[in-house]
GROMACS .gro file of C-alpha atoms in nm:
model
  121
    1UNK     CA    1   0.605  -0.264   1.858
    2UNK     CA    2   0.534  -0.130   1.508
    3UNK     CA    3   0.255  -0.181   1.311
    4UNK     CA    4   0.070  -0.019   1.039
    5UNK     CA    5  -0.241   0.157   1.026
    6UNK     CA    6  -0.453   0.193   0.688
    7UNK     CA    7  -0.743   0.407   0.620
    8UNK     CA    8  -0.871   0.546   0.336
    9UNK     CA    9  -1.081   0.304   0.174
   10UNK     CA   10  -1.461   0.241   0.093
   11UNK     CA   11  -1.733   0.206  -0.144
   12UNK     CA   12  -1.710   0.379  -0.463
   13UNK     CA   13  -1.850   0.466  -0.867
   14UNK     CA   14  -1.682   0.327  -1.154
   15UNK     CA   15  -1.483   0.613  -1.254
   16UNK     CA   16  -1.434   0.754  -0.902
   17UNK     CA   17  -1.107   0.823  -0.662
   18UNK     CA   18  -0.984   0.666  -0.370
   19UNK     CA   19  -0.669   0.750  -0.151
   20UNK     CA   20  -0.515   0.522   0.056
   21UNK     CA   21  -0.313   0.613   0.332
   22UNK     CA   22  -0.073   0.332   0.545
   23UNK     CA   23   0.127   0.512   0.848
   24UNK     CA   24   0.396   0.298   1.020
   25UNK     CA   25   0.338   0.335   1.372
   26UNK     CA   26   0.650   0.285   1.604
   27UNK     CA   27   1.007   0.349   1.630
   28UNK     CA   28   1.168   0.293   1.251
   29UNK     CA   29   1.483   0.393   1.148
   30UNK     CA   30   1.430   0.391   0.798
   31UNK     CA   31   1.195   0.321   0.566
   32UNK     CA   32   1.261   0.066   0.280
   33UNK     CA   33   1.053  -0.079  -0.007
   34UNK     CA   34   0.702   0.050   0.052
   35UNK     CA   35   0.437  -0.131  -0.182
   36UNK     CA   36   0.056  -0.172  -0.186
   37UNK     CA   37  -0.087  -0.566  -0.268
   38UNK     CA   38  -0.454  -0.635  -0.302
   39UNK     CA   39  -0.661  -0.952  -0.327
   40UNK     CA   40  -0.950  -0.991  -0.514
   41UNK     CA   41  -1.208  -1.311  -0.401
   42UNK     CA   42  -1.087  -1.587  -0.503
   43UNK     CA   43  -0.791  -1.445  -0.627
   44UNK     CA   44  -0.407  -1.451  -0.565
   45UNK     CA   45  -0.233  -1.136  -0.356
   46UNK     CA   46  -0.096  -0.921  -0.664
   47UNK     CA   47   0.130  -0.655  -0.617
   48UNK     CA   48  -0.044  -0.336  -0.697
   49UNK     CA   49   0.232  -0.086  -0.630
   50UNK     CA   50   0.574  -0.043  -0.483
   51UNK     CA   51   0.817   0.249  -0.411
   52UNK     CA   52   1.210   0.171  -0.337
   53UNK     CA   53   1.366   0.420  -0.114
   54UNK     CA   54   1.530   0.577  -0.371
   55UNK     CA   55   1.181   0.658  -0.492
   56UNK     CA   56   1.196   0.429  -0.768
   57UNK     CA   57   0.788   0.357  -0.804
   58UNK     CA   58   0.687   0.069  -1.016
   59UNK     CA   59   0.311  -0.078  -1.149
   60UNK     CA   60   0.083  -0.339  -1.242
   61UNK     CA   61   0.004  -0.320  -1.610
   62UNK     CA   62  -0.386  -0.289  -1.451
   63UNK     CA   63  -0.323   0.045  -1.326
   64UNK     CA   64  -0.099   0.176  -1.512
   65UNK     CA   65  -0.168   0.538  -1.553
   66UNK     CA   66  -0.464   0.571  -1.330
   67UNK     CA   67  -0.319   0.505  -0.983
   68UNK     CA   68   0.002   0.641  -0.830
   69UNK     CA   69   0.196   0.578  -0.512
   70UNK     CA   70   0.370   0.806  -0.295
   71UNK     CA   71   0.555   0.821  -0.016
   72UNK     CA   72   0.602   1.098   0.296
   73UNK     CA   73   0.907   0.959   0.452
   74UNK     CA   74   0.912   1.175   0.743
   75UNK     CA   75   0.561   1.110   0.854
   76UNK     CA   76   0.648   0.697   0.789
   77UNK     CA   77   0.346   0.744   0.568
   78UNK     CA   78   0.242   0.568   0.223
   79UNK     CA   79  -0.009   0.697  -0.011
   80UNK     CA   80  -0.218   0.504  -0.305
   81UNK     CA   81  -0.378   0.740  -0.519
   82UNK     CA   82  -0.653   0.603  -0.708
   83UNK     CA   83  -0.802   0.747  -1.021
   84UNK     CA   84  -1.070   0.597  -1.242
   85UNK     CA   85  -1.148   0.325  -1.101
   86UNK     CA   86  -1.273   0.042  -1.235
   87UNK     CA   87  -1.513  -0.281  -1.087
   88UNK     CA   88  -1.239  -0.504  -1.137
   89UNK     CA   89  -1.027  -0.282  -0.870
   90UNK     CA   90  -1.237  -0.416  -0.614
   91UNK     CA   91  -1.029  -0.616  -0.414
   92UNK     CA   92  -0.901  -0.572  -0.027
   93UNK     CA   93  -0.550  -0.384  -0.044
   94UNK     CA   94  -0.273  -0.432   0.162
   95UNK     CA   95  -0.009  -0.209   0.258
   96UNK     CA   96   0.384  -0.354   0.249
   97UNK     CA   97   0.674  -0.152   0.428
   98UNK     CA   98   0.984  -0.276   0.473
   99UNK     CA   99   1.215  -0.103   0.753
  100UNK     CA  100   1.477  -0.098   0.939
  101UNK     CA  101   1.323  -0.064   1.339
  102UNK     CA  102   1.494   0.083   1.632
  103UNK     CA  103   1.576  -0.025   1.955
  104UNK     CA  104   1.706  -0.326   1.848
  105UNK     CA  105   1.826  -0.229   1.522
  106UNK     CA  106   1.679  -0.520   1.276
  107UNK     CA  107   1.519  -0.529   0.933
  108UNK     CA  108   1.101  -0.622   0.942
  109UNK     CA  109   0.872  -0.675   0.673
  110UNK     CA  110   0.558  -0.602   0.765
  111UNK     CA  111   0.213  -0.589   0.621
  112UNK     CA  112  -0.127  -0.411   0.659
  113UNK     CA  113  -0.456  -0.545   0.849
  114UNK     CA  114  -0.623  -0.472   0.521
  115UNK     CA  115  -0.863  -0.223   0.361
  116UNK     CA  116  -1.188  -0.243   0.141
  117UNK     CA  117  -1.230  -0.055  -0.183
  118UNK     CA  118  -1.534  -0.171  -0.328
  119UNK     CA  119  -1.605  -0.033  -0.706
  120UNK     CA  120  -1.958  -0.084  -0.858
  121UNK     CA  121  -2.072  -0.040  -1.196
   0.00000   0.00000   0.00000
């Protein structure tokens, strides 16, 4: 079975850093799209941050500049950096992976349990 696992998050400053981390636990053949969401209360999910596997990264205008996604493919691992953070980043993130699992071969799209990051003024 594969899942992922996210850490990383928490309370923090206006103007402070977060990382997030997301490792995909389980047999994977290869990693896909990899792409943080979030979701603010009452709020729509919003796509935050995705990386092809080309390593093509793309952003929300909102964080433009002040976060940054990475990838570690051999550790099935995917990284938020988060810089300057602002209240309005408050939200709980998700983590995205798409993949192709092993044993049997088939493409999965899964997603994150979800992960706090609290930003106060």
């Amino acid at each position: 079975q594969v899942q992922l696992v996210e850490s990383g998050g928490g309370l923090v400053q206006a103007g402070g850093s977060l990382r997030l981390s997301c490792i995909v636990r389980g047999r994977i053949y290869s990693l896909k799209r990899m792409a943080w969401h979030r979701q603010a209360p009452w709020n729509q999910r919003e796509l935050v941050a995705s990386s092809t596997s080309e390593g093509i990264t793309d952003y929300s205008d909102s964080v433009k500049g002040r976060f940054t996604i990475s990838r570690d493919n051999a550790n099935s691992t995917v990284y938020l950096q988060m810089n300057t953070l602002k209240p309005d980043d408050t939200a709980v993130y998700y983590c995205f992976v798409a993949a192709i699992v092993a044993d049997p071969y088939k493409y999965v799209e899964l997603w994150g349990q979800g992960i706090l990051v609290a930003v106060t003024s």
